[in-house]
Short mmCIF file of C-alpha atoms in Angstrom, two decimals:
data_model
loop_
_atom_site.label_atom_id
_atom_site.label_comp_id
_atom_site.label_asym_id
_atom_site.label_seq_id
_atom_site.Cartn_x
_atom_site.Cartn_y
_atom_site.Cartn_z
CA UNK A 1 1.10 59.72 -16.19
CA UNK A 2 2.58 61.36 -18.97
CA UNK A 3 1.93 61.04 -22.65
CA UNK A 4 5.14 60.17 -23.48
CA UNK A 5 6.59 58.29 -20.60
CA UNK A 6 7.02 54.46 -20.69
CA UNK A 7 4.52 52.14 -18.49
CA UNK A 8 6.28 50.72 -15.50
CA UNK A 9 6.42 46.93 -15.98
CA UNK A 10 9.43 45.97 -13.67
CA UNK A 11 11.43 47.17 -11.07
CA UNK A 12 13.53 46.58 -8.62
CA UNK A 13 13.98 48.08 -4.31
CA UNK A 14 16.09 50.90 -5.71
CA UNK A 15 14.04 51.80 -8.37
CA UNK A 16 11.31 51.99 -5.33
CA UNK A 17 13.98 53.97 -3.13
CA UNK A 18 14.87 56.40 -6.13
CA UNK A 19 10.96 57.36 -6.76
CA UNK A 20 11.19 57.91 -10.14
CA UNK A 21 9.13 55.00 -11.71
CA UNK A 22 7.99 56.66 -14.87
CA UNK A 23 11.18 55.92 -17.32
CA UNK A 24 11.84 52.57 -15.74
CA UNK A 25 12.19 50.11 -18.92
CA UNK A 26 12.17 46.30 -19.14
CA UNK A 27 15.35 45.24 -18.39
CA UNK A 28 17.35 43.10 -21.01
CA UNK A 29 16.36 39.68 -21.50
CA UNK A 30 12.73 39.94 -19.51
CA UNK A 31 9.70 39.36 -21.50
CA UNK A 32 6.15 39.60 -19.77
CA UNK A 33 4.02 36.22 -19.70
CA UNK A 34 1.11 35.48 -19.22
CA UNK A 35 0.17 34.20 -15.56
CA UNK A 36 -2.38 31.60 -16.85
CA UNK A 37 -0.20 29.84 -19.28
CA UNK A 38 2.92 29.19 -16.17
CA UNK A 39 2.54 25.79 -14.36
CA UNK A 40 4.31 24.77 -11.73
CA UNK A 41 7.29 22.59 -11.66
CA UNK A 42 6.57 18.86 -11.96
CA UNK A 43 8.55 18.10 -9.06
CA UNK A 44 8.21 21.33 -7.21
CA UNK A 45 9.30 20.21 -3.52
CA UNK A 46 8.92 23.08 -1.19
CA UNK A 47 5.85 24.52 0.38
CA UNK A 48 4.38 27.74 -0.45
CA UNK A 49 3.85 30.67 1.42
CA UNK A 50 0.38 30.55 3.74
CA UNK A 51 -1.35 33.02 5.73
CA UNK A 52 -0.09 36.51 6.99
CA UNK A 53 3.30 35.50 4.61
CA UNK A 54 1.18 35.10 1.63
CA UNK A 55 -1.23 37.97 2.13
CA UNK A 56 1.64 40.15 2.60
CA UNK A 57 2.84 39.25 -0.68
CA UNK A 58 -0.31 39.76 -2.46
CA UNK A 59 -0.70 43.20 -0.73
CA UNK A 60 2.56 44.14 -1.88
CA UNK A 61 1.96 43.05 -5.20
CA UNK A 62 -1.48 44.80 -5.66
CA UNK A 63 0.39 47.70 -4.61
CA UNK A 64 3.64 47.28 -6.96
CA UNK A 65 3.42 44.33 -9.01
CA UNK A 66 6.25 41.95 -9.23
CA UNK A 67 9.34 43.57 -8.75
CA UNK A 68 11.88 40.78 -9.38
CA UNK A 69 11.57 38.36 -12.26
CA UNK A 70 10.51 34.59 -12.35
CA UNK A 71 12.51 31.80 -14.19
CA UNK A 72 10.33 29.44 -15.98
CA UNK A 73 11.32 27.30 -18.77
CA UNK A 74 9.17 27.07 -22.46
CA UNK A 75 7.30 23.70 -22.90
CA UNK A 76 5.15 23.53 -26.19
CA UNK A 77 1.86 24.10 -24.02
CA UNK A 78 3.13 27.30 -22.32
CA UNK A 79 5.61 27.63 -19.62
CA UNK A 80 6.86 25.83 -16.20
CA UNK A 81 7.62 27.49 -12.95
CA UNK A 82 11.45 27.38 -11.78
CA UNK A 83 11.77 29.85 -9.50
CA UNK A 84 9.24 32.31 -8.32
CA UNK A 85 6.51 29.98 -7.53
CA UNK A 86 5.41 32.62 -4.37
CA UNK A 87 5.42 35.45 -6.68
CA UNK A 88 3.64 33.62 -9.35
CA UNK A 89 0.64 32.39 -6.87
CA UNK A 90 0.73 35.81 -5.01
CA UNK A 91 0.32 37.35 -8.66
CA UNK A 92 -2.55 35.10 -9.32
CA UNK A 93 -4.26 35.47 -6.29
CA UNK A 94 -4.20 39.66 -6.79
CA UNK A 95 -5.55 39.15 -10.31
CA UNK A 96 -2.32 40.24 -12.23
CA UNK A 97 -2.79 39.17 -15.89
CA UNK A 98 1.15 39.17 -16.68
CA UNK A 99 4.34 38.79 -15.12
CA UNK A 100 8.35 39.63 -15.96
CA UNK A 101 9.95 36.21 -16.48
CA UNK A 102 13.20 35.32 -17.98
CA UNK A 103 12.48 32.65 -20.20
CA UNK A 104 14.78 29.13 -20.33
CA UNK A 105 14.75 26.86 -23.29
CA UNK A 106 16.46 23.30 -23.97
CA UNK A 107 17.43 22.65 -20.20
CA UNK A 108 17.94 19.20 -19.17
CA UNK A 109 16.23 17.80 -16.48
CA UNK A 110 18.96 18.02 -13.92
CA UNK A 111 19.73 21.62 -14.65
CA UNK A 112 15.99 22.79 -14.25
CA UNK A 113 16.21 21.23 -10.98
CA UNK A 114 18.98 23.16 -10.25
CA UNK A 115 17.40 26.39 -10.82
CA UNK A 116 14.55 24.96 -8.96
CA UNK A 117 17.08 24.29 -5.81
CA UNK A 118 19.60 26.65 -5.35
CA UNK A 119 17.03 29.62 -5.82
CA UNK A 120 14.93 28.79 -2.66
CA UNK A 121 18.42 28.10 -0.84
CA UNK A 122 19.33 31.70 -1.85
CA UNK A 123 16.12 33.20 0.23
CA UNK A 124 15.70 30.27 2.58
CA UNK A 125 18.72 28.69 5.39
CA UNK A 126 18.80 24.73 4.91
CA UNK A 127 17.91 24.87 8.68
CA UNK A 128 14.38 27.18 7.79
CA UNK A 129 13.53 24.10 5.38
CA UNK A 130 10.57 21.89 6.54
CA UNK A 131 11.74 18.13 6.40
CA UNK A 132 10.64 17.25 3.07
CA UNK A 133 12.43 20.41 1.70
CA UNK A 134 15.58 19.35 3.24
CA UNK A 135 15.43 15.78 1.61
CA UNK A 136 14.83 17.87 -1.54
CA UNK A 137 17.93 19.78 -1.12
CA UNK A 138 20.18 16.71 -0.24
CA UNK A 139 18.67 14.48 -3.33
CA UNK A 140 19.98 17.32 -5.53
CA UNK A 141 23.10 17.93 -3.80
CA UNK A 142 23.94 14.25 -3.45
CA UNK A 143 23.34 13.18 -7.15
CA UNK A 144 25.44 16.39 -8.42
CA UNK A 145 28.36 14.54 -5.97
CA UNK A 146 27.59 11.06 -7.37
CA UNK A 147 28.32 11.56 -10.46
CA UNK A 148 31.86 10.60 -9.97
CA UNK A 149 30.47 6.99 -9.04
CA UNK A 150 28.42 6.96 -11.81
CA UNK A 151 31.35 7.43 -14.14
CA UNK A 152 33.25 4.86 -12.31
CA UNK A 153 30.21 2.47 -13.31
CA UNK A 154 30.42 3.10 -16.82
CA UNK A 155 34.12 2.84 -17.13
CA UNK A 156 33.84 -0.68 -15.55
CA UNK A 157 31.26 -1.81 -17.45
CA UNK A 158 32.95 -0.53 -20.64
CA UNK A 159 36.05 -2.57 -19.71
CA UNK A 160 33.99 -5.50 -19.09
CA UNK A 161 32.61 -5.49 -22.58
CA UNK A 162 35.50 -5.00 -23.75
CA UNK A 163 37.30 -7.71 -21.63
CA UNK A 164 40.14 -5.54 -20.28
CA UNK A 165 40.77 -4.57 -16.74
CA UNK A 166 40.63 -1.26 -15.13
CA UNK A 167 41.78 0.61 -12.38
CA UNK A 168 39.23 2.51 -10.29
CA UNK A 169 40.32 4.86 -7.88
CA UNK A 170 37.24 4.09 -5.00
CA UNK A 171 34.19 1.62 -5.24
CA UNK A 172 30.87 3.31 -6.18
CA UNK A 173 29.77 1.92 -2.21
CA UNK A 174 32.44 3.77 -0.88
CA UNK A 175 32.27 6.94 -2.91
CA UNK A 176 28.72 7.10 -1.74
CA UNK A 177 29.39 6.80 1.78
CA UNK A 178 32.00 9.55 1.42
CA UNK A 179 29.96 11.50 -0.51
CA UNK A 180 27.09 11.26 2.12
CA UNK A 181 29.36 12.35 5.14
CA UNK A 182 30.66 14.89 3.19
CA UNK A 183 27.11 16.66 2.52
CA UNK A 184 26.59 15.66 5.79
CA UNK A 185 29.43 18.10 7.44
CA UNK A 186 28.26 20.72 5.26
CA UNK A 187 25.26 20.83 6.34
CA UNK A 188 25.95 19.87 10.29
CA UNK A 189 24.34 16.51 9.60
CA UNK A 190 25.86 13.46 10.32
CA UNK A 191 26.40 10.85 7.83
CA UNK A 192 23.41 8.03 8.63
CA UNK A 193 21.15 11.63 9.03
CA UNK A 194 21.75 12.46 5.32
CA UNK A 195 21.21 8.67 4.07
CA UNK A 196 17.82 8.78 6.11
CA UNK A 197 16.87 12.32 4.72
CA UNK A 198 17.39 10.91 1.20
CA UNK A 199 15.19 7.62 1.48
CA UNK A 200 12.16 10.28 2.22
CA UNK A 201 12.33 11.52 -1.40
CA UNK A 202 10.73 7.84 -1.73
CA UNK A 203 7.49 8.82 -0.13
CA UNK A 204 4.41 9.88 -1.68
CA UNK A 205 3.76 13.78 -1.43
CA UNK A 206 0.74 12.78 0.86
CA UNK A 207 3.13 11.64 3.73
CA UNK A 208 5.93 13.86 3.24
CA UNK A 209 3.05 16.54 3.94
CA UNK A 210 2.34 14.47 7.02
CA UNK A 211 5.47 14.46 8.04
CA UNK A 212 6.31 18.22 7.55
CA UNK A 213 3.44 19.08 9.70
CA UNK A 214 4.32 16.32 12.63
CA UNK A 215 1.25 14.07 11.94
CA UNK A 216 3.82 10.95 10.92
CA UNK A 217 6.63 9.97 12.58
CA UNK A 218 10.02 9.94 10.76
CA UNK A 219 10.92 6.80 11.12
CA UNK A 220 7.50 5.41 10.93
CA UNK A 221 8.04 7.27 7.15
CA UNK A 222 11.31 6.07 6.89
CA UNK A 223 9.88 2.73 6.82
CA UNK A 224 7.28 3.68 4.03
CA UNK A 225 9.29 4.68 1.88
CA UNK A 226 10.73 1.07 1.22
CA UNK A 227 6.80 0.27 -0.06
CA UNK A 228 6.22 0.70 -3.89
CA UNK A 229 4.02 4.17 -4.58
CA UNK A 230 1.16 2.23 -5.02
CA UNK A 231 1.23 0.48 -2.40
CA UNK A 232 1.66 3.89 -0.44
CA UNK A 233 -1.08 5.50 -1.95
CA UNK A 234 -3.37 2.36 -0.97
CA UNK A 235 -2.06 2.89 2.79
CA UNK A 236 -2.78 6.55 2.40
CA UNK A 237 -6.35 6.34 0.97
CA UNK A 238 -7.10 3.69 4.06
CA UNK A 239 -5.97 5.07 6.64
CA UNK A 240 -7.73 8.17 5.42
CA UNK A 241 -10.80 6.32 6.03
CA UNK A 242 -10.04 4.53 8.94
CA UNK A 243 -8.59 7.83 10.39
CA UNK A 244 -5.69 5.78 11.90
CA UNK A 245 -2.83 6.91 13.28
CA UNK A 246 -0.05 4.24 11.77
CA UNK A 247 2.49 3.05 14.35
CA UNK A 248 5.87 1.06 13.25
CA UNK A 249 4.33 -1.95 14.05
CA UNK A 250 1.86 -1.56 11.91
CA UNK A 251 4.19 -0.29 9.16
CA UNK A 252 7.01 -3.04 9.67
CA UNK A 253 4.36 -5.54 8.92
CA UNK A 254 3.28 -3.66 5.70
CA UNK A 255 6.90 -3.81 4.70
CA UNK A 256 7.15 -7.74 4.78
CA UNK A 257 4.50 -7.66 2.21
CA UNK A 258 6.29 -4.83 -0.04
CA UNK A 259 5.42 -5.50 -3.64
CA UNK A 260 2.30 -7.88 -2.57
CA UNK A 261 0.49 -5.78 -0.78
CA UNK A 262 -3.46 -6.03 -0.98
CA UNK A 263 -6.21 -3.96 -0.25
CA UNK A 264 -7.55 -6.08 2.53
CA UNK A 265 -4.04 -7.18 4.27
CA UNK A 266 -3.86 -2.93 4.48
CA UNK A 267 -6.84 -2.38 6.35
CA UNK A 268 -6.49 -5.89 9.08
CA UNK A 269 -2.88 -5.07 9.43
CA UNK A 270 -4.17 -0.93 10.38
CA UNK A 271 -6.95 -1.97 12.03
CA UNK A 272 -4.89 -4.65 14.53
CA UNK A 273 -5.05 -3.36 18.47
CA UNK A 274 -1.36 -3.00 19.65
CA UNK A 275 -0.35 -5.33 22.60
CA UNK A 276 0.24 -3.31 25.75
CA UNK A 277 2.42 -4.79 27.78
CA UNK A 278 2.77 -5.13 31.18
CA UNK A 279 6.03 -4.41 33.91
CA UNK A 280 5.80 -6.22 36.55
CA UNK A 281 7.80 -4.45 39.15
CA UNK A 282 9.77 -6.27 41.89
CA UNK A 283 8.74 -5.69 45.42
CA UNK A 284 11.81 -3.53 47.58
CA UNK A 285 11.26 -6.26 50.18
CA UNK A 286 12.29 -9.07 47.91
CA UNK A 287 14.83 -6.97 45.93
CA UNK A 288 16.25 -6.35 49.87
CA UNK A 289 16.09 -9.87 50.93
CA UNK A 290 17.47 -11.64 47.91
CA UNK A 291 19.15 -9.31 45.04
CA UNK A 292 20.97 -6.77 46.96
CA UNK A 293 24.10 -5.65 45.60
CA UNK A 294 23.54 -8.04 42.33
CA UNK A 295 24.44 -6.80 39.06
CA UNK A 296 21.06 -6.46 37.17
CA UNK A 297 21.98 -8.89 34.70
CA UNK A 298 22.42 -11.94 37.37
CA UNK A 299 19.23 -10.95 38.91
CA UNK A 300 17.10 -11.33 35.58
CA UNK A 301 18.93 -14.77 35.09
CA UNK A 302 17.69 -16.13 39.08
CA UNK A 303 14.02 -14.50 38.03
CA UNK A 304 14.05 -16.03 34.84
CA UNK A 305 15.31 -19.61 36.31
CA UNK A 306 12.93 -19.66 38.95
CA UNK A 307 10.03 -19.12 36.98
CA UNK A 308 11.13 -21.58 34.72
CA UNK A 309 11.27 -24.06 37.60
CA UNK A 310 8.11 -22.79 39.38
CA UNK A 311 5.71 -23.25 35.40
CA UNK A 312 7.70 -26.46 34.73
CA UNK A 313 6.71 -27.57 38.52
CA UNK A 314 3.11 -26.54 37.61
CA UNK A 315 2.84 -28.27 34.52
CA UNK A 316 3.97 -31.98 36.04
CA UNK A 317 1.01 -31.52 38.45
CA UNK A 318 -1.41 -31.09 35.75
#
């Protein structure tokens, strides 16, 4: 390198096209930060990269560094991860000491999520999303919508306390059900699909990992989701050690006891043996001799009234 020429410390694929890397400069407004002082995003919901993906990355990185810049916003221990989490792990994992970040400050909580969104939307189709991901998106998407509804809430409960009456345009029920269809058409989903994908933010991170990788059904989750975090964890951590396999039975009955669930109703209510049950199939003979030509419906009626008659019979005998 020369003596005089400035260290390469970002770039981006036309720098790497033009070949001159020498009297590249940081660009306005990137700082380089330390790798060990980023964490991730508290509520970070999407997956990161894994095997020939991630070692890709790192290759690429031992070979060029990080080309593009993270976001991460200043806390008063260090820094949080917005977007770039790949790049930041990729970094870590190929023993890179610093990395360009643009650097947020005083962002609500809303708007970090934002940044947190919309940037893996920018590299990712909604339809590329794992499930969990998608009930990310939609939770973001859907309160940005509500807000209207929310407004409408604390118009009427200013003109309660003041005792006047006001005019609302929609009910906050049916501003939500708009709202819901109308994310759903945007996204090809119907209406009930969004309101499902939203009640999964409710889960623990546990089972929406489950449920990404197919080991939980979605409307066994669905179901879940109603229980209190705790009591989801407890579920969790037993069937963890039972290594059971929860079916909706199982789960509906865990539901009747949301908010009083104990340790031991847990384990008898995973450890119950589900009752198989049996079809008994009507001989073609008899279906020949006495049902043909009946509408299904009339024929479960005669079966159902001459077993009645036949047990009844029985039990005057005993």
């Amino acid at each position: 390198m020369k003596a005089n020429s400035k260290r390469k410390v970002f770039g981006d694929a036309v720098d790497l096209l033009m070949g001159d890397m020498e009297e590249v400069t940081m660009p306005r407004g990137v700082q380089r930060v330390p790798v060990k002082n980023i964490q991730a995003f508290h509520d970070h919901p999407f997956h990161l990269y894994e095997g020939e993906r991630l070692e890709d990355m790192i290759a690429s990185v031992k070979e060029y560094g990080v080309l593009n810049p993270v976001i991460v916003q200043k806390l008063d221990t260090g820094y949080e991860m917005l977007s770039g989490h790949n790049r930041w792990n990729a970094a870590k994992l190929a023993g890179l000491k610093e990395i360009p970040a643009i650097v947020k400050t005083d962002l609500s909580e809303e708007e970090a999520y934002v940044y947190v969104i919309e940037t893996n939307l920018m590299q990712r189709s909604f339809s590329d999303l794992a499930i969990s991901e998608k009930a990310a998106v939609l939770k973001a998407r859907y309160e940005k919508e509500a807000c209207q509804g929310k407004r409408n809430d604390i118009l009427e409960e200013i003109a309660r306390l003041e005792g006047k009456e006001i005019s609302i345009t929609r009910g906050h029920d049916d501003h939500r059900l708009k709202t819901r269809d109308m994310i759903g058409k945007e996204y090809e989903l119907s209406g009930s699909s969004v309101g499902r994908l939203l009640k999964l933010n409710d889960l623990i991170k546990p089972f929406k990992d489950m449920v990404d990788r197919g080991a939980l059904y979605t409307k066994v989750a669905l179901q879940l989701a109603f229980l209190p975090e705790n009591e989801q964890m407890m579920v969790y951590e037993i069937m963890k050690e039972k290594k059971t396999k929860i079916t909706i039975e199982m789960v509906m009955k865990l539901r009747s006891h949301s908010g009083a669930l104990t340790e031991a109703m847990v384990k008898r209510y995973l450890s119950a043996e589900p009752i198989k049950k049996k079809c008994y199939k009507v001989p073609s003979k008899i279906v020949e001799k006495y049902f043909e030509g009946m509408d299904p419906n009339q024929v479960d009626a005669i079966v159902e009234q001459a077993l009645d008659a036949w047990f009844s019979k029985e039990a005057a005998n005993v």
